[in-house]
Amino acid sequence: SLHDALPISYNRVATALAEPEKDKEFWKEKFAWAMRNGATPAGRIMSNAGADQYKPATSLINCTVSQIVGDGMQDILDSVMQAGMTLKAGCGIGYEFSTLRPKGAFVSGAGAHTSGPLTFMDIFDSMCFTISSAGGRRGAQMGTFAVWHPDVEDFIKAKREDGRLRQFNLSLLIDDEFMAAVKVEGKYNLVFPVKQSEIDRGLVKAETVYKKRFWEKDYCIKQDYILNENDMLLCKVYKQIEAKELWDTMMRSTYDYSEPGFLLID
């Protein structure tokens, strides 16, 4: 029975958790006592601790955060590979996808227009499904996306499509500027950073605005994005929306589909 099996699992997990300690027996009993009295470690710990004989390449870490998914094919595919190995070890993993150029943006190296972040998220989704289907625990991913990104409406509505992004929990990154616009039912700009090389080649013909920097400074410099003396990021305005309408779209999706959640990043 399950009741009979529980002490065996407690002993296995407690023994593994006590392994790094000098007084192993003392801490093994402490951990076992805690579990017998209602403390339940996270799922990866219960599943993988002490199971080295059967699955030696697994991890006890439940949740991890990926490197920045850089806006380039090499960076994206490298992130997919690292994510696959992380999931294979039994960890969940989260990523921020609004670093990727919006749908229809020109990619000078390829001489073509990008299909946008959501299609690349589909690759991560398929990879996670494939890795988890090999056995063990179901793969778990977190995908975040900024409310200022031009493809934000596609992100909000993504799970309305049957079977899409089912290996993800999704959350929007919400800034104070957006919330202020919602409160007064004002306008809000959907933007993406501008590269110095794009300015030099005369490729930026739309309106530009400076916006509070939302990524690490080193990453922005590496990507050739333009920062002013106040550490604000120069962005191209792709679209201006009614903030309250986008908020209502978010609330309807959350009510009807339980996604996306949102994170107040300021």
PDB file of C-alpha atoms in Angstrom:
ATOM      1  CA  SER A   1       0.000   0.000   0.000  1.00  0.00           C
ATOM      2  CA  LEU A   2       0.985   3.663  -0.344  1.00  0.00           C
ATOM      3  CA  HIS A   3       1.155   3.964   3.459  1.00  0.00           C
ATOM      4  CA  ASP A   4       3.627   1.068   3.650  1.00  0.00           C
ATOM      5  CA  ALA A   5       5.763   2.524   0.841  1.00  0.00           C
ATOM      6  CA  LEU A   6       6.100   5.999   2.346  1.00  0.00           C
ATOM      7  CA  PRO A   7       8.680   5.122   5.066  1.00  0.00           C
ATOM      8  CA  ILE A   8      10.860   3.475   2.395  1.00  0.00           C
ATOM      9  CA  SER A   9      10.777   6.631   0.291  1.00  0.00           C
ATOM     10  CA  TYR A  10      11.502   8.782   3.379  1.00  0.00           C
ATOM     11  CA  ASN A  11      14.555   6.659   4.149  1.00  0.00           C
ATOM     12  CA  ARG A  12      15.807   6.882   0.556  1.00  0.00           C
ATOM     13  CA  VAL A  13      15.374  10.667   0.370  1.00  0.00           C
ATOM     14  CA  ALA A  14      16.730  11.343   3.875  1.00  0.00           C
ATOM     15  CA  THR A  15      19.838   9.240   3.195  1.00  0.00           C
ATOM     16  CA  ALA A  16      20.544  11.169  -0.029  1.00  0.00           C
ATOM     17  CA  LEU A  17      19.978  14.590   1.542  1.00  0.00           C
ATOM     18  CA  ALA A  18      22.294  13.767   4.455  1.00  0.00           C
ATOM     19  CA  GLU A  19      25.114  12.582   2.170  1.00  0.00           C
ATOM     20  CA  PRO A  20      27.047  15.928   2.033  1.00  0.00           C
ATOM     21  CA  GLU A  21      26.988  16.334   5.831  1.00  0.00           C
ATOM     22  CA  LYS A  22      29.800  15.271   8.201  1.00  0.00           C
ATOM     23  CA  ASP A  23      27.404  13.617  10.631  1.00  0.00           C
ATOM     24  CA  LYS A  24      25.326  11.713   8.079  1.00  0.00           C
ATOM     25  CA  GLU A  25      23.321   9.606  10.533  1.00  0.00           C
ATOM     26  CA  PHE A  26      22.338  12.637  12.625  1.00  0.00           C
ATOM     27  CA  TRP A  27      21.036  14.593   9.610  1.00  0.00           C
ATOM     28  CA  LYS A  28      19.450  11.550   8.011  1.00  0.00           C
ATOM     29  CA  GLU A  29      17.265  11.162  11.106  1.00  0.00           C
ATOM     30  CA  LYS A  30      16.490  14.913  11.121  1.00  0.00           C
ATOM     31  CA  PHE A  31      15.328  14.813   7.484  1.00  0.00           C
ATOM     32  CA  ALA A  32      13.328  11.603   8.012  1.00  0.00           C
ATOM     33  CA  TRP A  33      11.669  13.094  11.119  1.00  0.00           C
ATOM     34  CA  ALA A  34      10.708  16.216   9.145  1.00  0.00           C
ATOM     35  CA  MET A  35       9.076  14.148   6.392  1.00  0.00           C
ATOM     36  CA  ARG A  36       7.264  11.891   8.840  1.00  0.00           C
ATOM     37  CA  ASN A  37       5.836  15.037  10.437  1.00  0.00           C
ATOM     38  CA  GLY A  38       4.486  16.632   7.275  1.00  0.00           C
ATOM     39  CA  ALA A  39       7.397  18.311   5.433  1.00  0.00           C
ATOM     40  CA  THR A  40       7.278  17.225   1.792  1.00  0.00           C
ATOM     41  CA  PRO A  41      10.272  18.111  -0.419  1.00  0.00           C
ATOM     42  CA  ALA A  42       9.672  19.280  -3.980  1.00  0.00           C
ATOM     43  CA  GLY A  43       8.789  16.724  -6.632  1.00  0.00           C
ATOM     44  CA  ARG A  44      12.244  16.383  -8.186  1.00  0.00           C
ATOM     45  CA  ILE A  45      13.731  15.683  -4.759  1.00  0.00           C
ATOM     46  CA  MET A  46      11.157  13.018  -3.910  1.00  0.00           C
ATOM     47  CA  SER A  47      11.573  11.457  -7.355  1.00  0.00           C
ATOM     48  CA  ASN A  48      15.351  11.630  -7.797  1.00  0.00           C
ATOM     49  CA  ALA A  49      17.050  11.717  -4.383  1.00  0.00           C
ATOM     50  CA  GLY A  50      18.772   8.413  -3.783  1.00  0.00           C
ATOM     51  CA  ALA A  51      17.745   7.006  -7.173  1.00  0.00           C
ATOM     52  CA  ASP A  52      21.229   7.214  -8.724  1.00  0.00           C
ATOM     53  CA  GLN A  53      21.305   3.494  -9.469  1.00  0.00           C
ATOM     54  CA  TYR A  54      18.338   3.860 -11.823  1.00  0.00           C
ATOM     55  CA  LYS A  55      18.765   7.418 -13.149  1.00  0.00           C
ATOM     56  CA  PRO A  56      22.291   8.722 -12.452  1.00  0.00           C
ATOM     57  CA  ALA A  57      22.061  11.833 -14.663  1.00  0.00           C
ATOM     58  CA  THR A  58      19.149  13.495 -12.883  1.00  0.00           C
ATOM     59  CA  SER A  59      19.075  16.577 -10.648  1.00  0.00           C
ATOM     60  CA  LEU A  60      17.368  17.495  -7.382  1.00  0.00           C
ATOM     61  CA  ILE A  61      16.769  21.076  -8.577  1.00  0.00           C
ATOM     62  CA  ASN A  62      13.084  21.738  -9.213  1.00  0.00           C
ATOM     63  CA  CYS A  63      13.295  25.115 -10.954  1.00  0.00           C
ATOM     64  CA  THR A  64      15.985  26.759 -13.095  1.00  0.00           C
ATOM     65  CA  VAL A  65      16.231  29.933 -15.163  1.00  0.00           C
ATOM     66  CA  SER A  66      17.817  29.866 -18.618  1.00  0.00           C
ATOM     67  CA  GLN A  67      20.515  32.113 -19.984  1.00  0.00           C
ATOM     68  CA  ILE A  68      19.218  35.131 -21.942  1.00  0.00           C
ATOM     69  CA  VAL A  69      17.715  33.857 -25.193  1.00  0.00           C
ATOM     70  CA  GLY A  70      19.684  36.110 -27.544  1.00  0.00           C
ATOM     71  CA  ASP A  71      18.112  37.571 -30.685  1.00  0.00           C
ATOM     72  CA  GLY A  72      19.940  35.377 -33.191  1.00  0.00           C
ATOM     73  CA  MET A  73      19.542  31.884 -34.615  1.00  0.00           C
ATOM     74  CA  GLN A  74      22.741  30.543 -33.016  1.00  0.00           C
ATOM     75  CA  ASP A  75      21.713  31.899 -29.603  1.00  0.00           C
ATOM     76  CA  ILE A  76      18.174  30.518 -29.887  1.00  0.00           C
ATOM     77  CA  LEU A  77      19.282  27.019 -30.903  1.00  0.00           C
ATOM     78  CA  ASP A  78      21.962  27.008 -28.196  1.00  0.00           C
ATOM     79  CA  SER A  79      19.246  27.855 -25.650  1.00  0.00           C
ATOM     80  CA  VAL A  80      17.065  25.014 -26.985  1.00  0.00           C
ATOM     81  CA  MET A  81      19.965  22.562 -26.551  1.00  0.00           C
ATOM     82  CA  GLN A  82      20.735  23.724 -23.004  1.00  0.00           C
ATOM     83  CA  ALA A  83      17.047  23.617 -22.113  1.00  0.00           C
ATOM     84  CA  GLY A  84      16.761  20.072 -23.458  1.00  0.00           C
ATOM     85  CA  MET A  85      19.638  18.875 -21.287  1.00  0.00           C
ATOM     86  CA  THR A  86      18.153  20.660 -18.260  1.00  0.00           C
ATOM     87  CA  LEU A  87      14.772  19.012 -18.790  1.00  0.00           C
ATOM     88  CA  LYS A  88      16.449  15.644 -19.334  1.00  0.00           C
ATOM     89  CA  ALA A  89      17.963  15.993 -15.847  1.00  0.00           C
ATOM     90  CA  GLY A  90      14.446  16.408 -14.457  1.00  0.00           C
ATOM     91  CA  CYS A  91      14.494  20.170 -13.787  1.00  0.00           C
ATOM     92  CA  GLY A  92      11.878  22.715 -14.757  1.00  0.00           C
ATOM     93  CA  ILE A  93      13.176  25.736 -16.693  1.00  0.00           C
ATOM     94  CA  GLY A  94      12.012  29.267 -17.464  1.00  0.00           C
ATOM     95  CA  TYR A  95      12.875  31.740 -20.223  1.00  0.00           C
ATOM     96  CA  GLU A  96      12.168  35.354 -21.212  1.00  0.00           C
ATOM     97  CA  PHE A  97      11.126  35.493 -24.876  1.00  0.00           C
ATOM     98  CA  SER A  98      10.594  39.205 -25.513  1.00  0.00           C
ATOM     99  CA  THR A  99      14.315  39.491 -26.352  1.00  0.00           C
ATOM    100  CA  LEU A 100      13.341  38.142 -29.797  1.00  0.00           C
ATOM    101  CA  ARG A 101      12.422  40.520 -32.607  1.00  0.00           C
ATOM    102  CA  PRO A 102       8.729  40.913 -33.425  1.00  0.00           C
ATOM    103  CA  LYS A 103       7.009  39.094 -36.262  1.00  0.00           C
ATOM    104  CA  GLY A 104       7.816  40.692 -39.626  1.00  0.00           C
ATOM    105  CA  ALA A 105      11.031  42.424 -38.494  1.00  0.00           C
ATOM    106  CA  PHE A 106      13.832  42.295 -41.074  1.00  0.00           C
ATOM    107  CA  VAL A 107      16.811  40.005 -40.390  1.00  0.00           C
ATOM    108  CA  SER A 108      19.681  41.494 -42.377  1.00  0.00           C
ATOM    109  CA  GLY A 109      21.927  38.426 -42.103  1.00  0.00           C
ATOM    110  CA  ALA A 110      19.276  36.198 -43.678  1.00  0.00           C
ATOM    111  CA  GLY A 111      17.813  38.803 -46.018  1.00  0.00           C
ATOM    112  CA  ALA A 112      14.351  37.829 -44.785  1.00  0.00           C
ATOM    113  CA  HIS A 113      11.686  38.700 -42.227  1.00  0.00           C
ATOM    114  CA  THR A 114      11.402  36.830 -38.934  1.00  0.00           C
ATOM    115  CA  SER A 115       8.371  34.759 -38.019  1.00  0.00           C
ATOM    116  CA  GLY A 116       8.505  36.172 -34.480  1.00  0.00           C
ATOM    117  CA  PRO A 117       8.995  34.922 -30.901  1.00  0.00           C
ATOM    118  CA  LEU A 118       5.875  32.750 -30.724  1.00  0.00           C
ATOM    119  CA  THR A 119       7.059  30.432 -33.490  1.00  0.00           C
ATOM    120  CA  PHE A 120      10.366  29.946 -31.674  1.00  0.00           C
ATOM    121  CA  MET A 121       8.442  29.221 -28.469  1.00  0.00           C
ATOM    122  CA  ASP A 122       6.744  26.429 -30.432  1.00  0.00           C
ATOM    123  CA  ILE A 123      10.191  24.849 -30.931  1.00  0.00           C
ATOM    124  CA  PHE A 124      10.855  24.904 -27.172  1.00  0.00           C
ATOM    125  CA  ASP A 125       7.384  23.473 -26.587  1.00  0.00           C
ATOM    126  CA  SER A 126       7.946  20.554 -28.991  1.00  0.00           C
ATOM    127  CA  MET A 127      11.386  19.886 -27.526  1.00  0.00           C
ATOM    128  CA  CYS A 128       9.963  19.750 -23.981  1.00  0.00           C
ATOM    129  CA  PHE A 129       7.179  17.376 -25.054  1.00  0.00           C
ATOM    130  CA  THR A 130       9.701  15.097 -26.771  1.00  0.00           C
ATOM    131  CA  ILE A 131      12.122  15.026 -23.817  1.00  0.00           C
ATOM    132  CA  SER A 132       9.401  14.379 -21.233  1.00  0.00           C
ATOM    133  CA  SER A 133       7.788  11.664 -23.351  1.00  0.00           C
ATOM    134  CA  ALA A 134      10.969   9.571 -22.965  1.00  0.00           C
ATOM    135  CA  GLY A 135       9.912   8.722 -19.400  1.00  0.00           C
ATOM    136  CA  GLY A 136       9.944  10.119 -15.870  1.00  0.00           C
ATOM    137  CA  ARG A 137       8.252  13.351 -14.866  1.00  0.00           C
ATOM    138  CA  ARG A 138       6.410  15.590 -17.312  1.00  0.00           C
ATOM    139  CA  GLY A 139       8.548  18.482 -18.585  1.00  0.00           C
ATOM    140  CA  ALA A 140       7.768  21.891 -17.088  1.00  0.00           C
ATOM    141  CA  GLN A 141       8.570  25.276 -18.628  1.00  0.00           C
ATOM    142  CA  MET A 142       7.851  28.905 -17.791  1.00  0.00           C
ATOM    143  CA  GLY A 143       7.665  31.495 -20.563  1.00  0.00           C
ATOM    144  CA  THR A 144       7.586  35.221 -19.815  1.00  0.00           C
ATOM    145  CA  PHE A 145       6.937  38.042 -22.266  1.00  0.00           C
ATOM    146  CA  ALA A 146       6.947  41.827 -21.934  1.00  0.00           C
ATOM    147  CA  VAL A 147       3.744  43.827 -22.222  1.00  0.00           C
ATOM    148  CA  TRP A 148       5.541  46.416 -24.396  1.00  0.00           C
ATOM    149  CA  HIS A 149       6.548  43.889 -27.084  1.00  0.00           C
ATOM    150  CA  PRO A 150       4.767  44.311 -30.463  1.00  0.00           C
ATOM    151  CA  ASP A 151       3.655  40.631 -30.436  1.00  0.00           C
ATOM    152  CA  VAL A 152       2.126  40.813 -26.965  1.00  0.00           C
ATOM    153  CA  GLU A 153      -1.436  40.171 -28.199  1.00  0.00           C
ATOM    154  CA  ASP A 154      -0.310  36.959 -29.929  1.00  0.00           C
ATOM    155  CA  PHE A 155       1.334  35.864 -26.666  1.00  0.00           C
ATOM    156  CA  ILE A 156      -1.810  36.559 -24.637  1.00  0.00           C
ATOM    157  CA  LYS A 157      -4.000  34.599 -27.053  1.00  0.00           C
ATOM    158  CA  ALA A 158      -1.543  31.751 -27.801  1.00  0.00           C
ATOM    159  CA  LYS A 159      -3.225  29.146 -25.607  1.00  0.00           C
ATOM    160  CA  ARG A 160      -6.584  29.767 -27.250  1.00  0.00           C
ATOM    161  CA  GLU A 161      -5.213  27.589 -30.062  1.00  0.00           C
ATOM    162  CA  ASP A 162      -5.878  23.935 -29.339  1.00  0.00           C
ATOM    163  CA  GLY A 163      -2.689  22.136 -28.285  1.00  0.00           C
ATOM    164  CA  ARG A 164      -0.373  25.154 -28.545  1.00  0.00           C
ATOM    165  CA  LEU A 165       2.307  25.821 -25.884  1.00  0.00           C
ATOM    166  CA  ARG A 166       0.872  23.141 -23.589  1.00  0.00           C
ATOM    167  CA  GLN A 167       4.312  22.475 -22.036  1.00  0.00           C
ATOM    168  CA  PHE A 168       4.424  26.090 -20.780  1.00  0.00           C
ATOM    169  CA  ASN A 169       3.084  28.233 -18.000  1.00  0.00           C
ATOM    170  CA  LEU A 170       2.917  31.777 -19.388  1.00  0.00           C
ATOM    171  CA  SER A 171       3.294  35.141 -17.643  1.00  0.00           C
ATOM    172  CA  LEU A 172       3.360  38.725 -18.862  1.00  0.00           C
ATOM    173  CA  LEU A 173       5.965  41.173 -17.567  1.00  0.00           C
ATOM    174  CA  ILE A 174       4.031  44.304 -16.589  1.00  0.00           C
ATOM    175  CA  ASP A 175       5.701  47.693 -16.042  1.00  0.00           C
ATOM    176  CA  ASP A 176       4.445  50.734 -14.122  1.00  0.00           C
ATOM    177  CA  GLU A 177       4.071  52.710 -17.351  1.00  0.00           C
ATOM    178  CA  PHE A 178       1.475  50.233 -18.620  1.00  0.00           C
ATOM    179  CA  MET A 179      -0.468  50.160 -15.344  1.00  0.00           C
ATOM    180  CA  ALA A 180      -0.542  53.966 -15.263  1.00  0.00           C
ATOM    181  CA  ALA A 181      -1.954  53.996 -18.824  1.00  0.00           C
ATOM    182  CA  VAL A 182      -4.614  51.425 -17.857  1.00  0.00           C
ATOM    183  CA  LYS A 183      -5.761  53.547 -14.917  1.00  0.00           C
ATOM    184  CA  VAL A 184      -6.335  56.656 -17.069  1.00  0.00           C
ATOM    185  CA  GLU A 185      -7.504  54.609 -20.102  1.00  0.00           C
ATOM    186  CA  GLY A 186      -4.654  56.090 -22.127  1.00  0.00           C
ATOM    187  CA  LYS A 187      -2.410  55.018 -24.981  1.00  0.00           C
ATOM    188  CA  TYR A 188       0.585  52.694 -24.647  1.00  0.00           C
ATOM    189  CA  ASN A 189       3.439  52.116 -27.098  1.00  0.00           C
ATOM    190  CA  LEU A 190       4.423  48.642 -28.294  1.00  0.00           C
ATOM    191  CA  VAL A 191       8.142  48.882 -29.021  1.00  0.00           C
ATOM    192  CA  PHE A 192      11.384  47.030 -29.701  1.00  0.00           C
ATOM    193  CA  PRO A 193      14.980  48.290 -29.231  1.00  0.00           C
ATOM    194  CA  VAL A 194      16.868  49.892 -32.118  1.00  0.00           C
ATOM    195  CA  LYS A 195      20.408  48.879 -33.124  1.00  0.00           C
ATOM    196  CA  GLN A 196      23.063  51.481 -33.924  1.00  0.00           C
ATOM    197  CA  SER A 197      23.756  49.640 -37.190  1.00  0.00           C
ATOM    198  CA  GLU A 198      20.097  50.059 -38.200  1.00  0.00           C
ATOM    199  CA  ILE A 199      20.333  53.805 -37.591  1.00  0.00           C
ATOM    200  CA  ASP A 200      23.599  54.031 -39.570  1.00  0.00           C
ATOM    201  CA  ARG A 201      22.039  52.240 -42.556  1.00  0.00           C
ATOM    202  CA  GLY A 202      18.885  54.355 -42.503  1.00  0.00           C
ATOM    203  CA  LEU A 203      16.629  51.372 -41.786  1.00  0.00           C
ATOM    204  CA  VAL A 204      14.647  53.000 -38.951  1.00  0.00           C
ATOM    205  CA  LYS A 205      11.967  55.200 -40.465  1.00  0.00           C
ATOM    206  CA  ALA A 206       9.276  54.853 -37.794  1.00  0.00           C
ATOM    207  CA  GLU A 207       8.849  56.929 -34.622  1.00  0.00           C
ATOM    208  CA  THR A 208      11.365  56.193 -31.856  1.00  0.00           C
ATOM    209  CA  VAL A 209      11.120  56.732 -28.094  1.00  0.00           C
ATOM    210  CA  TYR A 210      13.433  56.247 -25.133  1.00  0.00           C
ATOM    211  CA  LYS A 211      12.129  53.692 -22.644  1.00  0.00           C
ATOM    212  CA  LYS A 212      13.401  52.577 -19.242  1.00  0.00           C
ATOM    213  CA  ARG A 213      16.029  49.861 -19.811  1.00  0.00           C
ATOM    214  CA  PHE A 214      14.461  46.442 -19.307  1.00  0.00           C
ATOM    215  CA  TRP A 215      17.415  44.085 -19.938  1.00  0.00           C
ATOM    216  CA  GLU A 216      20.905  43.848 -18.483  1.00  0.00           C
ATOM    217  CA  LYS A 217      23.179  46.642 -19.657  1.00  0.00           C
ATOM    218  CA  ASP A 218      25.909  44.284 -20.881  1.00  0.00           C
ATOM    219  CA  TYR A 219      23.389  42.407 -23.023  1.00  0.00           C
ATOM    220  CA  CYS A 220      22.076  45.651 -24.552  1.00  0.00           C
ATOM    221  CA  ILE A 221      25.604  46.790 -25.442  1.00  0.00           C
ATOM    222  CA  LYS A 222      26.437  43.367 -26.920  1.00  0.00           C
ATOM    223  CA  GLN A 223      23.299  43.560 -29.079  1.00  0.00           C
ATOM    224  CA  ASP A 224      24.294  47.045 -30.372  1.00  0.00           C
ATOM    225  CA  TYR A 225      21.195  48.670 -28.823  1.00  0.00           C
ATOM    226  CA  ILE A 226      21.345  52.402 -28.096  1.00  0.00           C
ATOM    227  CA  LEU A 227      21.382  53.727 -24.516  1.00  0.00           C
ATOM    228  CA  ASN A 228      21.246  57.440 -23.648  1.00  0.00           C
ATOM    229  CA  GLU A 229      22.985  59.217 -20.769  1.00  0.00           C
ATOM    230  CA  ASN A 230      20.072  58.292 -18.462  1.00  0.00           C
ATOM    231  CA  ASP A 231      20.507  54.578 -19.223  1.00  0.00           C
ATOM    232  CA  MET A 232      17.266  54.512 -21.222  1.00  0.00           C
ATOM    233  CA  LEU A 233      16.877  52.343 -24.310  1.00  0.00           C
ATOM    234  CA  LEU A 234      16.048  53.756 -27.744  1.00  0.00           C
ATOM    235  CA  CYS A 235      13.078  51.854 -29.184  1.00  0.00           C
ATOM    236  CA  LYS A 236      11.134  51.841 -32.432  1.00  0.00           C
ATOM    237  CA  VAL A 237       7.372  52.298 -31.979  1.00  0.00           C
ATOM    238  CA  TYR A 238       5.619  49.491 -33.864  1.00  0.00           C
ATOM    239  CA  LYS A 239       2.102  50.249 -32.691  1.00  0.00           C
ATOM    240  CA  GLN A 240       0.142  52.377 -30.236  1.00  0.00           C
ATOM    241  CA  ILE A 241      -2.687  50.675 -28.401  1.00  0.00           C
ATOM    242  CA  GLU A 242      -5.421  51.445 -25.895  1.00  0.00           C
ATOM    243  CA  ALA A 243      -3.937  50.162 -22.641  1.00  0.00           C
ATOM    244  CA  LYS A 244      -7.356  49.341 -21.149  1.00  0.00           C
ATOM    245  CA  GLU A 245      -8.283  47.217 -24.184  1.00  0.00           C
ATOM    246  CA  LEU A 246      -5.098  45.154 -23.827  1.00  0.00           C
ATOM    247  CA  TRP A 247      -5.779  44.803 -20.085  1.00  0.00           C
ATOM    248  CA  ASP A 248      -9.293  43.526 -20.837  1.00  0.00           C
ATOM    249  CA  THR A 249      -7.864  41.010 -23.337  1.00  0.00           C
ATOM    250  CA  MET A 250      -5.484  39.778 -20.626  1.00  0.00           C
ATOM    251  CA  MET A 251      -8.291  39.433 -18.074  1.00  0.00           C
ATOM    252  CA  ARG A 252     -10.559  37.543 -20.495  1.00  0.00           C
ATOM    253  CA  SER A 253      -7.745  35.114 -21.343  1.00  0.00           C
ATOM    254  CA  THR A 254      -6.898  34.583 -17.683  1.00  0.00           C
ATOM    255  CA  TYR A 255     -10.558  33.965 -16.834  1.00  0.00           C
ATOM    256  CA  ASP A 256     -11.342  31.693 -19.803  1.00  0.00           C
ATOM    257  CA  TYR A 257      -8.010  29.875 -20.234  1.00  0.00           C
ATOM    258  CA  SER A 258      -6.166  30.407 -16.900  1.00  0.00           C
ATOM    259  CA  GLU A 259      -3.282  31.993 -18.865  1.00  0.00           C
ATOM    260  CA  PRO A 260      -1.353  34.214 -18.853  1.00  0.00           C
ATOM    261  CA  GLY A 261      -0.465  35.254 -15.344  1.00  0.00           C
ATOM    262  CA  PHE A 262       1.547  38.430 -14.850  1.00  0.00           C
ATOM    263  CA  LEU A 263       4.618  39.673 -13.019  1.00  0.00           C
ATOM    264  CA  LEU A 264       4.979  43.283 -11.835  1.00  0.00           C
ATOM    265  CA  ILE A 265       8.599  43.863 -12.855  1.00  0.00           C
ATOM    266  CA  ASP A 266       8.928  47.382 -11.409  1.00  0.00           C
TER     267      ASP A 266
END
